[in-house]
Amino acid sequence: WTYLPLGFVAFGGPQAHVAILRDHLVVQRAWLDEEQFTELFAIGQGLPGPTSTQLVVSTALARAGPIGGLTAFFLWNLPGLIVLITCGVLIASFVDPNNPPFYLVGLPPAAISLVFKAFYGFGKKLDKVGIILCLISTLVAILINGDVRITPTVSQFVYPCLLVFGGLVTLFDSMREKPSGTYKSASKGWDAESDLTMKRIGIPLWVGGLIFLVWAAVLTLSILLVDRAGVDNVYLEIFEVMYRIGSLIFGGGQVVLPMLQTEVVPFWMTKDQFFQGLGLAQSMPGPLFNFSSYLGAVYQGVAGGLVAYVGLFGPGVILIFAMVPFWARLRHVKWFKSVLNGVNATAIGLVGAACVILWEAAIGTAADAMVFVLAGTLAVVYNIGAPWVVLSGGVFGAILSREALSLGQVEWCNLVNGGEAAP
């Protein structure tokens, strides 16, 4: 039950989540020492899926085995899951998707400002090679979403290829006598045979390999059933989309946004519904991957929300169980850490593309741009927490809306030409 109260206070994104977990598990409860906690954090960074959730699972796994890991996963996500499914059902049932109420119009631009903040935070830590890889993946992702000759759905193939490319670049660069990038030496890792923590985990190598095969089998089977066999089942469709995306995304919740938008808008919901949910998800405790439950709930009610939730979280949780018994050996291998440098840098570039793509979709009027500037200033300059940033943006957007002061209602793209107010 240690993780349930944490699920109510885990605001602020992955970095804040890691700090909260370290304070509770290492400093206050002494469940793990600093080195063990850092090792488990590194596992999540090297796998697709939500890093903070994987850290929750792995720390509980180290303390209480597989059952403890699964229990911690559900307790950590429970508050955000319940709220977002409820909001998804209510918005789909009572809110006109083409005419959102005034109290929701400020949420999308406020939410986008937090994506910009995340990109800034990630990007300033990159070395020279990382910046180049980040730039390449950003340009490619923008091109995919901005060329009439390219179908946006090719992102499901191009994005993983970009990640592989980034890993290979840093691998070969690290082998040079004078590499351009900055690479850390392999850490000591854990002794899988004698360390007490590894004994508590209780997953031998062969079981880890079997779990990995289960992940690959579920991914392959779901894609074959939906894309090849053409099975007509809406819940299988939801699961396939979410599980496929969850299997490809390195770098956490912000990276997943452009792929989610490509897959669900306008097929499952309108653009406004997507961004209203994003604003709500940004203001909730827990991982941004909980956004999946909102998307599924808008599309197919409570059942759809639960299926989407399991689909998006599933790969990361399965892989963390599979990788723990192998990690001690991988941490000894220098080339593996070099590969992760490139994968992470490329994933950060996808966050940069999300800034551009989501800005265009969320900023419709001058009022939206004003909300974005206010929310971005609060988040970046004054370091205000995400819930208060989203709330402030919502209030400011409502004040500027047509139903209130009706200020800044000229369409943003028409400002240069002296455009008219938005209808």
Short mmCIF file of N, CA, C and O in Angstrom, two decimals, residues 190-272:
data_model
loop_
_atom_site.label_atom_id
_atom_site.label_comp_id
_atom_site.label_asym_id
_atom_site.label_seq_id
_atom_site.Cartn_x
_atom_site.Cartn_y
_atom_site.Cartn_z
N TRP A 190 24.74 -5.47 -10.75
CA TRP A 190 24.46 -6.34 -9.62
C TRP A 190 25.00 -7.74 -9.88
O TRP A 190 25.15 -8.17 -11.01
N ASP A 191 25.30 -8.45 -8.81
CA ASP A 191 25.68 -9.85 -8.89
C ASP A 191 24.40 -10.67 -8.82
O ASP A 191 23.81 -10.84 -7.75
N ALA A 192 23.98 -11.18 -9.96
CA ALA A 192 22.67 -11.84 -10.04
C ALA A 192 22.62 -13.13 -9.24
O ALA A 192 21.54 -13.63 -8.93
N GLU A 193 23.76 -13.69 -8.88
CA GLU A 193 23.78 -14.97 -8.17
C GLU A 193 23.78 -14.79 -6.65
O GLU A 193 23.26 -15.64 -5.93
N SER A 194 24.34 -13.70 -6.17
CA SER A 194 24.49 -13.58 -4.72
C SER A 194 23.76 -12.41 -4.10
O SER A 194 23.53 -12.40 -2.90
N ASP A 195 23.39 -11.44 -4.89
CA ASP A 195 22.76 -10.25 -4.32
C ASP A 195 21.37 -10.58 -3.78
O ASP A 195 20.55 -11.20 -4.44
N LEU A 196 21.10 -10.14 -2.55
CA LEU A 196 19.84 -10.45 -1.91
C LEU A 196 18.65 -9.87 -2.67
O LEU A 196 17.60 -10.50 -2.77
N THR A 197 18.81 -8.69 -3.22
CA THR A 197 17.72 -8.08 -3.96
C THR A 197 17.34 -8.90 -5.17
O THR A 197 16.15 -9.08 -5.47
N MET A 198 18.34 -9.42 -5.87
CA MET A 198 18.04 -10.23 -7.04
C MET A 198 17.35 -11.53 -6.66
O MET A 198 16.52 -12.05 -7.39
N LYS A 199 17.65 -12.04 -5.47
CA LYS A 199 16.96 -13.25 -5.01
C LYS A 199 15.50 -12.94 -4.70
O LYS A 199 14.62 -13.76 -4.96
N ARG A 200 15.25 -11.76 -4.17
CA ARG A 200 13.86 -11.38 -3.91
C ARG A 200 13.06 -11.25 -5.20
O ARG A 200 11.87 -11.56 -5.24
N ILE A 201 13.71 -10.78 -6.24
CA ILE A 201 13.03 -10.64 -7.53
C ILE A 201 12.50 -11.99 -7.99
O ILE A 201 11.37 -12.10 -8.47
N GLY A 202 13.31 -13.01 -7.85
CA GLY A 202 12.83 -14.37 -8.08
C GLY A 202 12.49 -14.71 -9.51
O GLY A 202 11.62 -15.57 -9.76
N ILE A 203 13.11 -14.07 -10.49
CA ILE A 203 12.86 -14.37 -11.91
C ILE A 203 14.16 -14.86 -12.53
O ILE A 203 15.08 -14.07 -12.76
N PRO A 204 14.28 -16.16 -12.81
CA PRO A 204 15.50 -16.66 -13.45
C PRO A 204 15.60 -16.21 -14.90
O PRO A 204 14.63 -15.71 -15.49
N LEU A 205 16.77 -16.39 -15.49
CA LEU A 205 17.01 -15.92 -16.85
C LEU A 205 16.04 -16.55 -17.85
O LEU A 205 15.53 -15.86 -18.75
N TRP A 206 15.77 -17.83 -17.71
CA TRP A 206 14.91 -18.48 -18.71
C TRP A 206 13.48 -17.94 -18.65
O TRP A 206 12.80 -17.83 -19.68
N VAL A 207 13.03 -17.59 -17.45
CA VAL A 207 11.69 -17.00 -17.32
C VAL A 207 11.67 -15.60 -17.94
O VAL A 207 10.71 -15.21 -18.61
N GLY A 208 12.76 -14.84 -17.71
CA GLY A 208 12.85 -13.53 -18.35
C GLY A 208 12.79 -13.63 -19.86
O GLY A 208 12.10 -12.84 -20.52
N GLY A 209 13.50 -14.61 -20.42
CA GLY A 209 13.43 -14.82 -21.86
C GLY A 209 12.04 -15.20 -22.33
O GLY A 209 11.57 -14.75 -23.38
N LEU A 210 11.35 -16.02 -21.54
CA LEU A 210 9.99 -16.43 -21.89
C LEU A 210 9.04 -15.23 -21.86
O LEU A 210 8.17 -15.09 -22.74
N ILE A 211 9.19 -14.37 -20.86
CA ILE A 211 8.35 -13.17 -20.78
C ILE A 211 8.58 -12.27 -22.00
O ILE A 211 7.62 -11.70 -22.55
N PHE A 212 9.83 -12.16 -22.42
CA PHE A 212 10.12 -11.36 -23.61
C PHE A 212 9.41 -11.95 -24.83
O PHE A 212 8.87 -11.20 -25.67
N LEU A 213 9.39 -13.27 -24.96
CA LEU A 213 8.70 -13.91 -26.08
C LEU A 213 7.20 -13.65 -26.03
O LEU A 213 6.55 -13.51 -27.07
N VAL A 214 6.65 -13.61 -24.82
CA VAL A 214 5.23 -13.30 -24.66
C VAL A 214 4.93 -11.91 -25.19
O VAL A 214 3.94 -11.70 -25.92
N TRP A 215 5.78 -10.94 -24.83
CA TRP A 215 5.59 -9.57 -25.35
C TRP A 215 5.61 -9.57 -26.89
O TRP A 215 4.72 -8.97 -27.52
N ALA A 216 6.60 -10.22 -27.49
CA ALA A 216 6.72 -10.24 -28.94
C ALA A 216 5.55 -10.97 -29.59
O ALA A 216 5.04 -10.54 -30.64
N ALA A 217 5.09 -12.05 -28.96
CA ALA A 217 3.97 -12.83 -29.52
C ALA A 217 2.68 -12.03 -29.51
O ALA A 217 1.91 -12.03 -30.48
N VAL A 218 2.41 -11.32 -28.40
CA VAL A 218 1.20 -10.50 -28.32
C VAL A 218 1.23 -9.39 -29.35
O VAL A 218 0.22 -9.11 -30.03
N LEU A 219 2.39 -8.74 -29.52
CA LEU A 219 2.53 -7.68 -30.50
C LEU A 219 2.29 -8.20 -31.91
O LEU A 219 1.50 -7.62 -32.68
N THR A 220 2.92 -9.31 -32.25
CA THR A 220 2.79 -9.88 -33.60
C THR A 220 1.36 -10.34 -33.86
O THR A 220 0.79 -10.05 -34.93
N LEU A 221 0.77 -11.03 -32.91
CA LEU A 221 -0.58 -11.56 -33.10
C LEU A 221 -1.60 -10.45 -33.25
O LEU A 221 -2.49 -10.52 -34.12
N SER A 222 -1.52 -9.41 -32.43
CA SER A 222 -2.50 -8.32 -32.52
C SER A 222 -2.39 -7.59 -33.86
O SER A 222 -3.41 -7.24 -34.46
N ILE A 223 -1.16 -7.37 -34.34
CA ILE A 223 -0.98 -6.71 -35.64
C ILE A 223 -1.53 -7.57 -36.76
O ILE A 223 -2.22 -7.08 -37.68
N LEU A 224 -1.26 -8.87 -36.71
CA LEU A 224 -1.74 -9.78 -37.76
C LEU A 224 -3.27 -9.83 -37.79
O LEU A 224 -3.89 -9.81 -38.85
N LEU A 225 -3.89 -9.89 -36.62
CA LEU A 225 -5.35 -10.00 -36.57
C LEU A 225 -6.03 -8.74 -37.10
O LEU A 225 -7.03 -8.82 -37.81
N VAL A 226 -5.47 -7.58 -36.78
CA VAL A 226 -6.11 -6.32 -37.17
C VAL A 226 -5.73 -5.90 -38.58
O VAL A 226 -6.59 -5.57 -39.41
N ASP A 227 -4.44 -5.92 -38.90
CA ASP A 227 -3.97 -5.38 -40.18
C ASP A 227 -3.98 -6.40 -41.31
O ASP A 227 -4.14 -6.02 -42.48
N ARG A 228 -3.80 -7.67 -41.00
CA ARG A 228 -3.73 -8.69 -42.05
C ARG A 228 -5.01 -9.49 -42.17
O ARG A 228 -5.57 -9.62 -43.25
N ALA A 229 -5.48 -10.04 -41.06
CA ALA A 229 -6.69 -10.85 -41.11
C ALA A 229 -7.95 -10.00 -41.17
O ALA A 229 -9.01 -10.50 -41.55
N GLY A 230 -7.85 -8.74 -40.78
CA GLY A 230 -9.00 -7.84 -40.85
C GLY A 230 -10.11 -8.17 -39.88
O GLY A 230 -11.29 -7.99 -40.20
N VAL A 231 -9.77 -8.68 -38.72
CA VAL A 231 -10.78 -9.00 -37.71
C VAL A 231 -11.50 -7.72 -37.28
O VAL A 231 -10.86 -6.74 -36.89
N ASP A 232 -12.82 -7.74 -37.35
CA ASP A 232 -13.62 -6.55 -37.07
C ASP A 232 -14.08 -6.56 -35.61
O ASP A 232 -15.16 -7.05 -35.29
N ASN A 233 -13.24 -6.05 -34.74
CA ASN A 233 -13.59 -5.96 -33.32
C ASN A 233 -12.99 -4.67 -32.79
O ASN A 233 -11.77 -4.48 -32.81
N VAL A 234 -13.84 -3.78 -32.32
CA VAL A 234 -13.38 -2.44 -31.96
C VAL A 234 -12.41 -2.47 -30.78
O VAL A 234 -11.45 -1.69 -30.72
N TYR A 235 -12.63 -3.39 -29.85
CA TYR A 235 -11.73 -3.46 -28.69
C TYR A 235 -10.37 -4.03 -29.06
O TYR A 235 -9.35 -3.62 -28.51
N LEU A 236 -10.36 -4.97 -29.99
CA LEU A 236 -9.08 -5.48 -30.50
C LEU A 236 -8.34 -4.37 -31.25
O LEU A 236 -7.11 -4.25 -31.15
N GLU A 237 -9.09 -3.54 -31.98
CA GLU A 237 -8.48 -2.40 -32.68
C GLU A 237 -7.83 -1.44 -31.68
O GLU A 237 -6.69 -0.99 -31.87
N ILE A 238 -8.55 -1.13 -30.59
CA ILE A 238 -8.01 -0.23 -29.57
C ILE A 238 -6.74 -0.83 -28.97
O ILE A 238 -5.72 -0.16 -28.82
N PHE A 239 -6.81 -2.11 -28.63
CA PHE A 239 -5.67 -2.77 -28.00
C PHE A 239 -4.47 -2.79 -28.93
O PHE A 239 -3.33 -2.50 -28.51
N GLU A 240 -4.69 -3.10 -30.21
CA GLU A 240 -3.58 -3.19 -31.16
C GLU A 240 -2.88 -1.85 -31.32
O GLU A 240 -1.64 -1.77 -31.32
N VAL A 241 -3.65 -0.78 -31.45
CA VAL A 241 -3.07 0.56 -31.60
C VAL A 241 -2.22 0.92 -30.38
O VAL A 241 -1.06 1.34 -30.50
N MET A 242 -2.79 0.72 -29.20
CA MET A 242 -2.09 1.12 -27.97
C MET A 242 -0.88 0.22 -27.69
O MET A 242 0.19 0.70 -27.30
N TYR A 243 -1.03 -1.08 -27.89
CA TYR A 243 0.07 -2.00 -27.61
C TYR A 243 1.23 -1.77 -28.58
O TYR A 243 2.39 -1.82 -28.17
N ARG A 244 0.90 -1.50 -29.83
CA ARG A 244 1.95 -1.24 -30.82
C ARG A 244 2.71 0.04 -30.46
O ARG A 244 3.94 0.07 -30.50
N ILE A 245 1.98 1.09 -30.13
CA ILE A 245 2.63 2.35 -29.76
C ILE A 245 3.45 2.17 -28.48
O ILE A 245 4.59 2.63 -28.38
N GLY A 246 2.89 1.49 -27.50
CA GLY A 246 3.60 1.26 -26.25
C GLY A 246 4.87 0.44 -26.41
O GLY A 246 5.78 0.53 -25.58
N SER A 247 4.94 -0.35 -27.47
CA SER A 247 6.11 -1.17 -27.73
C SER A 247 7.22 -0.41 -28.45
O SER A 247 8.35 -0.91 -28.55
N LEU A 248 6.90 0.76 -28.97
CA LEU A 248 7.86 1.50 -29.79
C LEU A 248 8.43 2.73 -29.11
O LEU A 248 9.47 3.25 -29.54
N ILE A 249 7.77 3.21 -28.07
CA ILE A 249 8.09 4.53 -27.54
C ILE A 249 9.14 4.46 -26.44
O ILE A 249 8.92 3.87 -25.38
N PHE A 250 10.28 5.08 -26.71
CA PHE A 250 11.30 5.32 -25.70
C PHE A 250 11.21 6.79 -25.28
O PHE A 250 10.99 7.65 -26.12
N GLY A 251 11.37 7.05 -24.01
CA GLY A 251 11.43 8.44 -23.57
C GLY A 251 10.22 8.93 -22.83
O GLY A 251 10.16 10.08 -22.43
N GLY A 252 9.20 8.09 -22.63
CA GLY A 252 8.10 8.48 -21.77
C GLY A 252 6.93 9.12 -22.48
O GLY A 252 6.79 9.09 -23.70
N GLY A 253 6.07 9.74 -21.67
CA GLY A 253 4.76 10.18 -22.13
C GLY A 253 4.77 11.24 -23.22
O GLY A 253 3.94 11.20 -24.12
N GLN A 254 5.70 12.22 -23.14
CA GLN A 254 5.69 13.29 -24.13
C GLN A 254 5.98 12.76 -25.53
O GLN A 254 5.45 13.27 -26.53
N VAL A 255 6.81 11.73 -25.62
CA VAL A 255 7.17 11.18 -26.93
C VAL A 255 5.98 10.50 -27.59
O VAL A 255 5.88 10.45 -28.82
N VAL A 256 5.07 9.97 -26.79
CA VAL A 256 3.97 9.19 -27.33
C VAL A 256 2.89 10.07 -27.97
O VAL A 256 2.07 9.59 -28.77
N LEU A 257 2.89 11.36 -27.67
CA LEU A 257 1.78 12.22 -28.09
C LEU A 257 1.60 12.30 -29.61
O LEU A 257 0.47 12.18 -30.09
N PRO A 258 2.66 12.55 -30.41
CA PRO A 258 2.41 12.65 -31.85
C PRO A 258 1.90 11.35 -32.46
O PRO A 258 1.06 11.38 -33.37
N MET A 259 2.35 10.21 -31.97
CA MET A 259 1.85 8.94 -32.49
C MET A 259 0.40 8.73 -32.10
O MET A 259 -0.41 8.26 -32.91
N LEU A 260 0.04 9.07 -30.87
CA LEU A 260 -1.35 8.94 -30.45
C LEU A 260 -2.27 9.84 -31.28
O LEU A 260 -3.34 9.41 -31.72
N GLN A 261 -1.85 11.07 -31.50
CA GLN A 261 -2.68 11.98 -32.28
C GLN A 261 -2.88 11.46 -33.69
O GLN A 261 -3.99 11.50 -34.23
N THR A 262 -1.82 10.94 -34.29
CA THR A 262 -1.92 10.40 -35.65
C THR A 262 -2.91 9.24 -35.71
O THR A 262 -3.68 9.11 -36.67
N GLU A 263 -2.93 8.41 -34.67
CA GLU A 263 -3.76 7.21 -34.69
C GLU A 263 -5.22 7.49 -34.36
O GLU A 263 -6.11 6.82 -34.89
N VAL A 264 -5.50 8.45 -33.47
CA VAL A 264 -6.87 8.57 -32.95
C VAL A 264 -7.64 9.77 -33.50
O VAL A 264 -8.88 9.80 -33.40
N VAL A 265 -6.96 10.77 -34.06
CA VAL A 265 -7.64 11.94 -34.62
C VAL A 265 -7.57 11.87 -36.14
O VAL A 265 -6.47 11.77 -36.70
N PRO A 266 -8.69 11.92 -36.87
CA PRO A 266 -10.07 12.11 -36.40
C PRO A 266 -10.85 10.79 -36.29
O PRO A 266 -12.08 10.82 -36.24
N PHE A 267 -10.16 9.65 -36.25
CA PHE A 267 -10.84 8.37 -36.33
C PHE A 267 -11.64 8.04 -35.08
O PHE A 267 -12.73 7.48 -35.15
N TRP A 268 -11.09 8.36 -33.91
CA TRP A 268 -11.79 8.06 -32.66
C TRP A 268 -12.47 9.28 -32.06
O TRP A 268 -13.44 9.15 -31.33
N MET A 269 -11.93 10.46 -32.33
CA MET A 269 -12.43 11.67 -31.68
C MET A 269 -11.97 12.90 -32.47
O MET A 269 -11.13 12.78 -33.38
N THR A 270 -12.49 14.05 -32.10
CA THR A 270 -12.08 15.28 -32.74
C THR A 270 -10.77 15.79 -32.13
O THR A 270 -10.35 15.34 -31.05
N LYS A 271 -10.18 16.74 -32.83
CA LYS A 271 -8.95 17.36 -32.32
C LYS A 271 -9.19 18.02 -30.97
O LYS A 271 -8.35 17.91 -30.06
N ASP A 272 -10.32 18.72 -30.82
CA ASP A 272 -10.60 19.40 -29.57
C ASP A 272 -10.73 18.42 -28.41
O ASP A 272 -10.24 18.67 -27.30
#
